[in-house]
Tab-separated table of C-alpha atoms and ligand atoms in Angstrom:
chain	number	residue	atom	x	y	z
O	29	MET	CA	-46.469	0.721	38.163
O	30	ARG	CA	-49.515	-0.076	40.545
O	31	LEU	CA	-47.795	-2.490	43.265
O	32	SER	CA	-51.179	-4.090	44.003
O	33	ARG	CA	-50.778	-5.288	40.064
O	34	TYR	CA	-47.430	-5.913	40.446
O	35	PHE	CA	-45.462	-9.340	40.688
O	36	LEU	CA	-43.284	-8.476	44.021
O	37	PRO	CA	-42.844	-11.648	45.947
O	38	VAL	CA	-41.209	-10.305	48.802
O	39	LEU	CA	-40.071	-12.996	51.496
O	40	LYS	CA	-40.595	-12.395	55.212
O	41	GLU	CA	-38.073	-14.811	56.267
O	42	THR	CA	-34.262	-14.358	55.399
O	43	PRO	CA	-33.131	-17.219	53.416
O	44	ALA	CA	-30.601	-19.377	55.147
O	45	ASP	CA	-28.930	-20.733	52.567
O	46	ALA	CA	-27.542	-17.778	51.145
O	47	GLN	CA	-24.279	-16.836	52.380
O	48	ILE	CA	-23.635	-13.138	51.180
O	49	VAL	CA	-25.711	-10.171	51.183
O	50	SER	CA	-26.842	-9.450	47.703
O	51	HIS	CA	-28.038	-12.929	47.546
O	52	ARG	CA	-30.232	-12.850	50.594
O	53	LEU	CA	-31.294	-9.502	49.695
O	54	MET	CA	-32.069	-10.514	46.032
O	55	LEU	CA	-34.072	-13.304	47.145
O	56	ARG	CA	-35.937	-11.080	49.878
O	57	ALA	CA	-36.587	-8.274	47.742
O	58	GLY	CA	-38.171	-11.109	44.670
O	59	MET	CA	-35.672	-10.409	42.328
O	60	ILE	CA	-34.693	-13.990	41.373
O	61	ARG	CA	-35.677	-17.110	41.595
O	62	GLN	CA	-33.016	-20.476	41.748
O	63	GLN	CA	-34.301	-23.353	39.231
O	64	ALA	CA	-31.228	-25.233	39.280
O	65	ALA	CA	-27.543	-24.676	40.669
O	66	GLY	CA	-26.490	-21.459	39.031
O	67	ILE	CA	-28.982	-21.036	36.858
O	68	TYR	CA	-32.029	-18.481	37.696
O	69	SER	CA	-35.525	-16.878	36.817
O	70	TRP	CA	-35.209	-13.073	37.007
O	71	LEU	CA	-38.022	-11.678	38.450
O	72	PRO	CA	-40.089	-8.629	37.350
O	73	LEU	CA	-38.159	-6.406	39.624
O	74	GLY	CA	-34.823	-8.360	39.150
O	75	TYR	CA	-35.684	-7.867	35.386
O	76	ARG	CA	-36.076	-4.167	35.128
O	77	VAL	CA	-32.143	-3.774	36.986
O	78	LEU	CA	-30.767	-6.203	34.337
O	79	ARG	CA	-32.164	-4.265	31.733
O	80	ARG	CA	-31.064	-1.020	32.991
O	81	ILE	CA	-27.534	-2.416	33.626
O	82	GLU	CA	-28.231	-3.345	29.533
O	83	GLU	CA	-29.161	-0.028	29.030
O	84	VAL	CA	-25.632	1.582	30.763
O	85	VAL	CA	-23.778	-0.712	28.943
O	86	HIS	CA	-24.925	0.014	25.259
O	87	GLN	CA	-24.967	3.505	25.959
O	88	GLU	CA	-21.227	3.671	26.570
O	89	GLN	CA	-20.376	1.359	24.137
O	90	ALA	CA	-22.242	3.519	21.538
O	91	ARG	CA	-20.425	6.359	22.720
O	92	ALA	CA	-17.191	4.603	21.921
O	93	GLY	CA	-18.239	3.720	18.668
O	94	HIS	CA	-18.894	0.267	18.987
O	95	ILE	CA	-21.260	-1.768	17.201
O	96	ALA	CA	-24.314	-3.993	18.708
O	97	MET	CA	-25.349	-7.413	17.478
O	98	LEU	CA	-26.482	-10.460	18.534
O	99	MET	CA	-24.947	-14.338	18.219
O	100	PRO	CA	-26.635	-17.322	19.535
O	101	THR	CA	-25.987	-18.924	22.651
O	102	LEU	CA	-25.588	-22.480	21.226
O	103	GLN	CA	-22.673	-22.820	18.751
O	104	PRO	CA	-20.801	-25.708	16.551
O	105	ALA	CA	-18.194	-27.873	18.179
O	106	ASP	CA	-16.568	-27.128	14.346
O	107	LEU	CA	-15.666	-23.715	15.343
O	108	TRP	CA	-14.121	-24.417	18.469
O	109	ARG	CA	-12.229	-27.541	16.913
O	110	GLU	CA	-10.704	-24.634	14.295
O	111	SER	CA	-9.236	-22.657	17.234
O	112	GLY	CA	-8.359	-25.887	19.741
O	113	ARG	CA	-10.233	-24.747	22.356
O	114	TYR	CA	-12.957	-27.426	21.824
O	115	ASP	CA	-10.397	-29.816	23.756
O	116	ASP	CA	-8.547	-27.334	25.873
O	117	TYR	CA	-11.776	-25.823	27.510
O	118	GLY	CA	-12.420	-28.758	29.674
O	119	GLU	CA	-15.397	-29.445	32.262
O	120	GLU	CA	-16.690	-25.999	32.531
O	121	MET	CA	-18.070	-26.224	28.575
O	122	LEU	CA	-21.372	-27.826	28.070
O	123	ARG	CA	-21.386	-29.880	25.261
O	124	ILE	CA	-24.511	-31.135	23.452
O	125	THR	CA	-25.323	-33.540	20.955
O	126	ASP	CA	-28.301	-32.783	18.612
O	127	ARG	CA	-30.498	-35.574	16.673
O	128	HIS	CA	-28.081	-35.506	13.560
O	129	LYS	CA	-25.337	-36.315	16.168
O	130	ARG	CA	-23.538	-33.203	15.622
O	131	ASP	CA	-21.611	-31.524	18.398
O	132	LEU	CA	-23.167	-28.203	19.710
O	133	LEU	CA	-21.929	-26.172	22.837
O	134	TYR	CA	-23.577	-23.944	24.823
O	135	GLY	CA	-21.267	-20.860	24.674
O	136	PRO	CA	-18.802	-19.619	27.260
O	137	THR	CA	-17.409	-16.972	25.227
O	138	ASN	CA	-17.398	-16.211	21.550
O	139	GLU	CA	-13.805	-15.658	20.251
O	140	GLU	CA	-14.499	-18.163	17.717
O	141	MET	CA	-17.829	-17.078	16.455
O	142	ILE	CA	-17.248	-13.758	15.928
O	143	THR	CA	-13.607	-14.615	14.025
O	144	ASP	CA	-15.883	-16.814	11.812
O	145	ILE	CA	-18.014	-13.353	11.315
O	146	PHE	CA	-15.207	-11.437	10.562
O	147	ARG	CA	-13.242	-13.694	8.108
O	148	THR	CA	-16.599	-14.145	6.141
O	149	HIS	CA	-17.264	-10.766	5.737
O	150	VAL	CA	-14.275	-8.703	5.960
O	151	GLY	CA	-11.253	-8.550	3.990
O	152	SER	CA	-9.531	-5.141	3.368
O	153	TYR	CA	-7.939	-2.996	5.940
O	154	ARG	CA	-10.300	-0.427	4.477
O	155	ASP	CA	-12.935	-2.270	6.733
O	156	LEU	CA	-10.682	-1.589	10.135
O	157	PRO	CA	-10.978	-0.127	12.928
O	158	LEU	CA	-14.031	-2.817	13.691
O	159	THR	CA	-15.804	-3.589	17.375
O	160	LEU	CA	-18.790	-5.514	17.232
O	161	TYR	CA	-20.621	-6.651	20.512
O	162	HIS	CA	-23.596	-8.631	22.299
O	163	ILE	CA	-25.006	-9.055	25.321
O	164	GLN	CA	-25.939	-12.898	25.428
O	165	TRP	CA	-26.385	-15.634	28.105
O	166	LYS	CA	-23.524	-17.635	28.738
O	167	PHE	CA	-22.756	-20.917	30.360
O	168	ARG	CA	-19.929	-22.266	32.249
O	169	ASP	CA	-20.646	-25.173	34.522
O	170	GLU	CA	-18.638	-23.827	37.152
O	171	ILE	CA	-17.651	-26.463	39.766
O	172	ARG	CA	-19.291	-24.451	42.576
O	173	PRO	CA	-21.932	-21.988	41.753
O	174	ARG	CA	-22.552	-19.655	44.553
O	175	PHE	CA	-23.140	-16.591	46.089
O	176	GLY	CA	-26.561	-16.204	43.730
O	177	VAL	CA	-26.243	-14.452	40.274
O	178	MET	CA	-22.222	-13.618	41.390
O	179	ARG	CA	-21.145	-17.284	40.101
O	180	GLY	CA	-24.033	-18.750	38.240
O	181	ARG	CA	-23.468	-21.515	35.463
O	182	GLU	CA	-26.140	-19.500	33.559
O	183	PHE	CA	-25.007	-15.726	33.270
O	184	LEU	CA	-25.447	-12.380	31.346
O	185	MET	CA	-22.239	-11.035	29.714
O	186	LYS	CA	-21.383	-8.409	27.390
O	187	ASP	CA	-18.579	-9.508	25.609
O	188	GLY	CA	-17.187	-7.021	22.342
O	189	TYR	CA	-14.019	-8.103	20.302
O	190	ASN	CA	-12.014	-5.570	18.130
O	191	PHE	CA	-10.275	-6.218	14.845
O	192	ASP	CA	-7.672	-3.926	14.189
O	193	LEU	CA	-4.482	-3.824	11.483
O	194	ASP	CA	-2.021	-3.959	13.829
O	195	ARG	CA	-0.726	-4.008	17.558
O	196	GLU	CA	-1.156	-0.226	17.768
O	197	ALA	CA	-4.374	-0.009	16.352
O	198	ALA	CA	-5.502	-2.727	19.066
O	199	LEU	CA	-4.123	-1.176	21.465
O	200	HIS	CA	-6.072	1.753	21.288
O	201	ALA	CA	-9.381	-0.729	20.908
O	202	TYR	CA	-7.874	-1.934	24.337
O	203	ASN	CA	-7.148	1.436	25.721
O	204	ARG	CA	-10.891	2.700	24.569
O	205	HIS	CA	-12.551	-0.268	26.198
O	206	MET	CA	-10.889	0.577	29.690
O	207	VAL	CA	-12.423	3.923	29.557
O	208	ALA	CA	-15.542	3.082	28.233
O	209	TYR	CA	-15.553	0.740	30.750
O	210	LEU	CA	-14.402	3.113	33.710
O	211	ARG	CA	-17.359	5.271	32.817
O	212	THR	CA	-19.953	2.130	32.620
O	213	TYR	CA	-19.228	1.135	36.396
O	214	GLU	CA	-19.229	4.985	37.316
O	215	ARG	CA	-22.748	5.486	36.233
O	216	MET	CA	-23.749	2.358	38.093
O	217	GLY	CA	-22.446	4.030	41.243
O	218	LEU	CA	-19.514	1.465	41.631
O	219	THR	CA	-15.938	2.106	41.791
O	220	ALA	CA	-13.994	-0.437	39.847
O	221	ILE	CA	-10.301	-0.571	39.901
O	222	PRO	CA	-8.987	-1.893	36.515
O	223	MET	CA	-5.946	-4.311	37.968
O	224	ARG	CA	-3.423	-6.209	35.707
O	225	ALA	CA	-4.398	-9.714	35.612
O	226	ASP	CA	-3.342	-12.957	34.340
O	227	SER	CA	-5.108	-14.057	30.778
O	228	GLY	CA	-6.361	-17.355	31.850
O	229	PRO	CA	-8.462	-19.601	28.623
O	230	ILE	CA	-8.798	-16.609	26.491
O	231	GLY	CA	-5.424	-15.702	26.382
O	232	GLY	CA	-2.805	-13.038	25.011
O	233	ASP	CA	-0.463	-10.763	26.772
O	234	ASP	CA	-2.218	-7.782	27.900
O	235	THR	CA	-5.066	-7.927	30.700
O	236	HIS	CA	-6.955	-6.144	32.963
O	237	GLU	CA	-10.019	-6.898	35.373
O	238	PHE	CA	-12.329	-4.399	36.948
O	239	LEU	CA	-12.625	-5.257	40.471
O	240	VAL	CA	-15.158	-3.537	43.082
O	241	LEU	CA	-13.923	-4.088	46.473
O	242	ALA	CA	-15.788	-5.810	48.900
O	243	SER	CA	-15.314	-8.294	51.559
O	244	THR	CA	-17.214	-11.138	49.884
O	245	GLY	CA	-15.280	-10.777	46.502
O	246	GLU	CA	-13.547	-13.903	45.485
O	247	SER	CA	-10.360	-12.140	44.186
O	248	GLU	CA	-7.573	-11.216	46.366
O	249	VAL	CA	-6.344	-7.780	46.048
O	250	TYR	CA	-3.424	-5.664	46.673
O	251	TYR	CA	-3.113	-1.634	45.864
O	252	ASP	CA	-2.591	2.150	46.691
O	253	ALA	CA	-5.404	3.541	48.586
O	254	ALA	CA	-5.011	6.114	46.391
O	255	VAL	CA	-6.352	4.452	43.434
O	256	THR	CA	-9.572	4.228	44.595
O	257	ASP	CA	-9.832	8.308	44.929
O	258	LEU	CA	-9.438	8.135	40.971
O	259	LYS	CA	-12.795	9.420	39.023
O	260	LEU	CA	-13.495	9.890	35.291
O	261	GLY	CA	-16.491	11.788	35.896
O	262	VAL	CA	-18.352	13.905	33.213
O	263	ARG	CA	-15.384	14.639	31.227
O	264	GLN	CA	-15.763	14.783	27.693
O	265	VAL	CA	-13.412	12.225	25.926
O	266	ASP	CA	-12.813	12.095	22.364
O	267	TYR	CA	-12.430	7.996	21.798
O	268	ASP	CA	-10.663	8.691	18.367
O	269	ASP	CA	-7.959	10.438	19.929
O	270	ARG	CA	-5.353	7.457	20.714
O	271	ALA	CA	-3.181	10.178	23.035
O	272	GLU	CA	-5.799	11.322	24.998
O	273	VAL	CA	-7.479	7.754	25.522
O	274	ALA	CA	-3.926	6.318	26.638
O	275	ALA	CA	-3.710	9.258	28.760
O	276	ILE	CA	-6.634	8.464	30.709
O	277	CYS	CA	-5.672	4.557	30.794
O	278	SER	CA	-2.290	5.504	32.092
O	279	GLU	CA	-4.063	7.833	35.318
O	280	PHE	CA	-5.837	4.841	36.133
O	281	THR	CA	-3.280	2.030	35.788
O	282	SER	CA	0.002	3.767	37.084
O	283	LEU	CA	-0.898	3.314	40.740
O	284	TYR	CA	-0.482	0.150	42.258
O	285	ALA	CA	-3.176	-2.906	41.906
O	286	ARG	CA	-3.312	-5.948	41.341
O	287	THR	CA	-4.978	-9.382	42.329
O	288	ASP	CA	-2.743	-12.087	43.748
O	289	GLU	CA	-2.120	-13.746	40.189
O	290	THR	CA	0.202	-11.078	39.599
O	291	HIS	CA	1.086	-9.532	42.977
O	292	ASP	CA	4.839	-8.281	43.220
O	293	GLU	CA	5.721	-8.243	46.765
O	294	ALA	CA	8.625	-6.048	45.953
O	295	ALA	CA	6.668	-3.733	43.705
O	296	PHE	CA	4.069	-3.602	46.528
O	297	THR	CA	6.290	-2.246	49.046
O	298	LYS	CA	7.545	0.762	46.958
O	299	VAL	CA	3.943	2.279	47.683
O	300	PRO	CA	4.138	4.282	50.951
O	301	GLU	CA	3.168	2.111	53.601
O	302	ASP	CA	0.508	4.302	55.055
O	303	ARG	CA	-1.355	3.670	51.493
O	304	ARG	CA	-0.811	0.019	51.064
O	305	ARG	CA	-3.812	-1.539	51.039
O	306	SER	CA	-4.767	-5.436	50.580
O	307	GLY	CA	-8.659	-7.082	50.457
O	308	ARG	CA	-11.066	-8.889	48.285
O	309	GLY	CA	-12.494	-7.624	45.511
O	310	ILE	CA	-15.311	-8.954	43.092
O	311	GLU	CA	-14.549	-9.032	39.554
O	312	VAL	CA	-16.880	-7.364	37.210
O	313	GLY	CA	-14.954	-7.145	33.567
O	314	GLN	CA	-11.892	-7.931	31.746
O	315	ILE	CA	-10.335	-6.836	28.712
O	316	PHE	CA	-7.666	-8.634	26.318
O	317	TYR	CA	-5.527	-8.215	23.970
O	318	PHE	CA	-4.040	-11.207	22.243
O	319	GLY	CA	-3.406	-10.248	19.013
O	320	THR	CA	-3.688	-13.109	16.103
O	321	LYS	CA	-4.098	-15.893	19.031
O	322	TYR	CA	-7.518	-16.655	16.550
O	323	SER	CA	-7.291	-14.730	13.660
O	324	GLU	CA	-4.057	-17.051	12.611
O	325	PRO	CA	-5.605	-20.629	12.942
O	326	MET	CA	-9.102	-19.579	11.800
O	327	GLY	CA	-7.807	-17.462	8.713
O	328	ALA	CA	-9.104	-14.285	9.633
O	329	THR	CA	-6.936	-11.867	7.805
O	330	VAL	CA	-7.210	-8.616	5.745
O	331	VAL	CA	-5.366	-7.189	3.051
O	332	THR	CA	-2.882	-4.138	4.118
O	333	PRO	CA	-2.245	-0.662	2.142
O	334	GLN	CA	0.425	-2.312	0.816
O	335	GLY	CA	-1.528	-5.351	-0.964
O	336	ASN	CA	-0.137	-7.922	1.762
O	337	ARG	CA	-2.759	-10.325	3.636
O	338	VAL	CA	-1.933	-10.378	7.570
O	339	PRO	CA	-3.776	-11.974	10.269
O	340	VAL	CA	-6.219	-9.557	12.066
O	341	HIS	CA	-5.062	-7.990	15.840
O	342	MET	CA	-7.733	-8.726	17.766
O	343	GLY	CA	-9.030	-8.452	21.347
O	344	SER	CA	-11.933	-9.104	23.790
O	345	HIS	CA	-13.741	-7.592	26.440
O	346	GLY	CA	-16.311	-8.644	29.281
O	347	ILE	CA	-18.797	-7.341	31.347
O	348	GLY	CA	-20.291	-9.414	34.025
O	349	VAL	CA	-24.006	-7.988	33.283
O	350	SER	CA	-26.111	-10.431	35.895
O	351	ARG	CA	-22.947	-10.538	38.382
O	352	LEU	CA	-23.223	-6.819	38.336
O	353	ALA	CA	-26.809	-7.091	39.646
O	354	GLY	CA	-24.952	-8.665	42.904
O	355	ALA	CA	-21.927	-6.425	42.771
O	356	ILE	CA	-24.181	-3.046	42.877
O	357	ILE	CA	-25.920	-4.443	45.951
O	358	GLU	CA	-22.773	-5.600	47.706
O	359	ALA	CA	-21.365	-1.986	47.643
O	360	SER	CA	-24.645	-0.148	48.267
O	361	HIS	CA	-27.029	-1.472	51.003
O	362	ASP	CA	-27.834	-1.405	54.727
O	363	GLU	CA	-29.514	-3.649	57.694
O	364	ARG	CA	-32.943	-2.449	55.786
O	365	GLY	CA	-32.098	-3.553	52.270
O	366	ILE	CA	-30.908	-2.324	49.090
O	367	ILE	CA	-29.804	0.618	47.806
O	368	TRP	CA	-30.069	1.184	44.501
O	369	PRO	CA	-28.002	3.711	43.007
O	370	GLU	CA	-30.089	6.451	40.542
O	371	GLY	CA	-28.566	5.010	37.577
O	372	VAL	CA	-29.878	1.685	37.738
O	373	THR	CA	-32.555	1.733	40.117
O	374	PRO	CA	-35.369	-0.343	38.619
O	375	PHE	CA	-38.055	2.192	39.320
O	376	PRO	CA	-36.916	6.203	40.249
O	377	VAL	CA	-39.231	6.805	42.813
O	378	GLY	CA	-41.437	4.955	44.876
O	379	ILE	CA	-45.023	6.835	46.261
O	380	VAL	CA	-46.299	5.647	49.476
O	381	ASN	CA	-50.268	6.353	50.367
O	382	LEU	CA	-50.507	6.445	53.722
O	383	LYS	CA	-54.384	6.563	53.624
O	384	GLN	CA	-55.483	3.852	51.118
O	385	GLY	CA	-59.202	4.819	49.991
O	386	ASP	CA	-59.052	8.340	51.317
O	387	ALA	CA	-60.484	10.546	48.738
O	388	ALA	CA	-57.799	13.121	49.004
O	389	THR	CA	-54.724	10.949	49.633
O	390	ASP	CA	-55.817	8.521	46.687
O	391	ALA	CA	-55.997	11.732	44.422
O	392	ALA	CA	-52.700	13.247	45.217
O	393	CYS	CA	-51.377	10.195	44.742
O	394	ALA	CA	-52.919	9.894	41.311
O	395	GLU	CA	-51.526	13.066	40.699
O	396	LEU	CA	-48.020	12.411	41.682
O	397	TYR	CA	-48.111	9.439	39.292
O	398	SER	CA	-49.570	10.710	36.337
O	399	GLY	CA	-46.730	13.764	36.846
O	400	LEU	CA	-43.881	11.881	37.423
O	401	GLN	CA	-45.140	9.469	34.363
O	402	GLY	CA	-45.523	12.692	32.192
O	403	LYS	CA	-41.871	12.971	32.851
O	404	GLU	CA	-41.181	9.614	31.588
O	405	LEU	CA	-40.318	8.357	35.129
O	406	GLU	CA	-42.134	5.444	36.038
O	407	PRO	CA	-43.184	5.640	39.507
O	408	LEU	CA	-43.838	2.532	41.667
O	409	TYR	CA	-46.921	3.052	43.560
O	410	ASP	CA	-47.562	1.166	46.595
O	411	ASP	CA	-51.463	1.125	46.761
O	412	ARG	CA	-51.958	-1.789	48.968
O	413	GLU	CA	-54.124	-1.945	51.488
O	414	GLU	CA	-51.368	-2.052	54.257
O	415	ARG	CA	-50.138	-0.526	57.376
O	416	ALA	CA	-47.614	2.274	56.814
O	417	GLY	CA	-44.708	0.285	58.656
O	418	GLY	CA	-45.485	-2.550	56.131
O	419	LYS	CA	-45.117	-0.160	53.280
O	420	PHE	CA	-42.053	1.569	54.302
O	421	ALA	CA	-40.276	-1.625	55.019
O	422	THR	CA	-41.011	-2.992	51.535
O	423	MET	CA	-39.701	-0.011	49.770
O	424	ASP	CA	-36.648	0.292	51.943
O	425	LEU	CA	-36.177	-3.695	51.405
O	426	ILE	CA	-36.471	-2.885	47.914
O	427	GLY	CA	-33.904	-0.137	47.571
O	428	LEU	CA	-35.558	2.594	45.604
O	429	PRO	CA	-33.457	5.715	45.942
O	430	TRP	CA	-36.209	8.316	46.500
O	431	ARG	CA	-39.684	7.800	48.006
O	432	ILE	CA	-42.689	10.560	48.179
O	433	THR	CA	-44.678	9.592	51.297
O	434	VAL	CA	-48.571	11.035	50.799
O	435	GLY	CA	-50.730	11.119	53.932
O	436	PRO	CA	-53.860	13.201	55.584
O	437	ARG	CA	-51.486	15.198	57.803
O	438	GLY	CA	-49.279	16.427	55.320
O	439	LEU	CA	-52.159	17.010	52.825
O	440	ALA	CA	-54.196	19.388	55.026
O	441	LYS	CA	-50.924	21.728	54.593
O	442	GLY	CA	-50.987	20.515	50.924
O	443	MET	CA	-47.732	18.885	51.258
O	444	VAL	CA	-45.997	15.287	50.567
O	445	GLU	CA	-42.863	13.938	51.862
O	446	LEU	CA	-40.172	13.566	49.736
O	447	THR	CA	-37.514	10.978	51.696
O	448	CYS	CA	-34.049	9.719	50.053
O	449	ARG	CA	-32.943	6.350	50.812
O	450	ARG	CA	-29.462	6.679	51.051
O	451	THR	CA	-29.520	9.309	53.792
O	452	GLY	CA	-33.097	8.851	55.058
O	453	GLU	CA	-33.497	12.845	54.927
O	454	SER	CA	-36.547	13.724	54.379
O	455	GLU	CA	-38.406	17.310	52.868
O	456	GLU	CA	-41.971	18.183	52.934
O	457	MET	CA	-43.009	19.864	49.478
O	458	THR	CA	-46.285	20.150	47.488
O	459	PRO	CA	-46.738	17.440	44.762
O	460	ALA	CA	-45.238	19.409	42.282
O	461	ALA	CA	-42.062	20.594	43.545
O	462	ALA	CA	-41.896	16.380	44.600
O	463	VAL	CA	-42.072	15.687	40.953
O	464	ASP	CA	-40.189	18.228	39.394
O	465	ARG	CA	-37.337	17.741	42.158
O	466	VAL	CA	-37.403	13.759	40.914
O	467	ALA	CA	-37.340	14.947	37.245
O	468	ALA	CA	-34.483	17.074	37.955
O	469	ILE	CA	-32.548	14.152	39.903
O	470	TYR	CA	-32.767	11.596	36.639
O	471	ALA	CA	-32.261	14.644	34.171
O	472	PRO	CA	-29.801	13.429	31.890
O	473	GLY	CA	-26.089	14.732	31.948
W	18	LIG	P1	-14.038	-15.683	37.398
W	18	LIG	O1	-12.640	-15.214	37.346
W	18	LIG	O2	-14.881	-14.838	38.176
W	18	LIG	O3	-14.528	-16.828	37.028
W	18	LIG	P2	-13.723	-15.356	34.413
W	18	LIG	O4	-12.454	-14.424	34.597
W	18	LIG	O5	-13.360	-16.341	34.097
W	18	LIG	O6	-14.443	-14.628	35.583
W	18	LIG	P3	-14.363	-13.475	32.053
W	18	LIG	O7	-14.095	-14.815	31.390
W	18	LIG	O8	-13.093	-12.622	32.243
W	18	LIG	O9	-14.621	-14.401	33.389
W	18	LIG	O10	-15.904	-13.063	31.797
W	18	LIG	C1	-15.880	-11.915	31.681
W	18	LIG	C2	-17.118	-11.630	32.752
W	18	LIG	O11	-18.125	-12.046	33.085
W	18	LIG	C3	-16.349	-11.519	34.476
W	18	LIG	O12	-15.167	-10.608	34.588
W	18	LIG	C4	-17.305	-11.611	35.300
W	18	LIG	O13	-18.119	-10.351	35.606
W	18	LIG	C5	-18.386	-12.372	34.319
W	18	LIG	N1	-18.526	-13.425	34.976
W	18	LIG	C6	-17.653	-14.870	34.353
W	18	LIG	N2	-18.184	-15.968	35.018
W	18	LIG	C7	-18.992	-15.675	35.537
W	18	LIG	C8	-20.040	-16.498	36.452
W	18	LIG	N3	-19.905	-17.565	36.646
W	18	LIG	N4	-21.331	-16.050	36.451
W	18	LIG	C9	-21.576	-14.496	36.933
W	18	LIG	N5	-21.041	-13.768	35.981
W	18	LIG	C10	-19.550	-14.113	35.786
W	19	LIG	MG1	-11.758	-12.659	33.822
């Protein structure tokens, strides 16, 4: 992408009403525009990040054997009357009436709808286990939308629903989601700690929230410092192996880590004193096991191998896709701007032409551009007529992890410069070597 032809409305001034750094940087970098309280347009750069986050979510769900689909944003109120939640959900639910005076609502979550789909099409234990998910916009009429996309009213969520024959199978699905989520967050450069939590309006007995530690987080958290060292890494996981998946979950949940809702001071004091921490965290996901809470009232049953008809065991599992864009920035920025982790960056690399219009620099940039494209890497090429300082400031603000700088002085020796946004370290190399280096950084695995 040539920056001269792109739409990147960066702001010179720091927006005064944005309270936290991710919100300020998303506005300054031209990623989002607020259209109403808690409702945003995703401008091209922000949209690319959102798509990258979705991609990682999809890939890790597929790896765990979960199946993607898409349900609508608008739902009939009648489904929610069946579960009893139409009245219970309260003012956060946006209620709509159509021209035929039928009650609709903008979905805040999809337990009822997915249970309806299940009961219509599935009736036997032979069709289990089954986990369906989608990534779709949700609406919750939050009383205080704030912090940009972190607490929106309209927000993008991945929500998945498992259907299993019994409690043990459903707990395996729960564990599978925990491991898949851990990997998802790690690929986004985040340490997200599973913490035992409270189930709220979703209901159920087992639930963990995933929290990214950040001083601007809205949740109060208490944890054993050793939990922040745990890494899933690249280990191979057989998601069908119940024992293996359960063992990973206990590795990640044995150390003390809780939100204020479930915090237990007596248990906390058993953590060695020098490892006891309290702080704040951003909730980027939550998993629930709730058994037959929806399947029973809504009649979602299956026939067992013994020929009995029983309500199916379920859980639901959410990732805050749009909130993650903000959370990643909270976790990864400096005074000059965003620092995208490679896993979600809107462009893998930027090219800065220091002397636009100079035949040799233009040609070297063009060669880099096509070389990178040939390796399926789409660079953002700053080909504007602007001073070097302005170009560097833009690249630093939008936070691409790598930058290739091309100028007449380096080219006289046949060299360009590859710079790491995170460390600021630069290295001179030939354009061909720069292409290879960037390709190696992004090579899968
Ligand atoms: P919170 O406690 O932050 O209000 P929640 O527990 O009500 O969130 P869940 O029902 O667990 O939310 O939804 C799954 C995920 O969706 C959350 O972990 C969070 O990352 C994201 N999410 C929830 N509400 C919002 C919102 N208003 N704006 C952006 N993301 C949200
Ligand atoms: Mg939650």
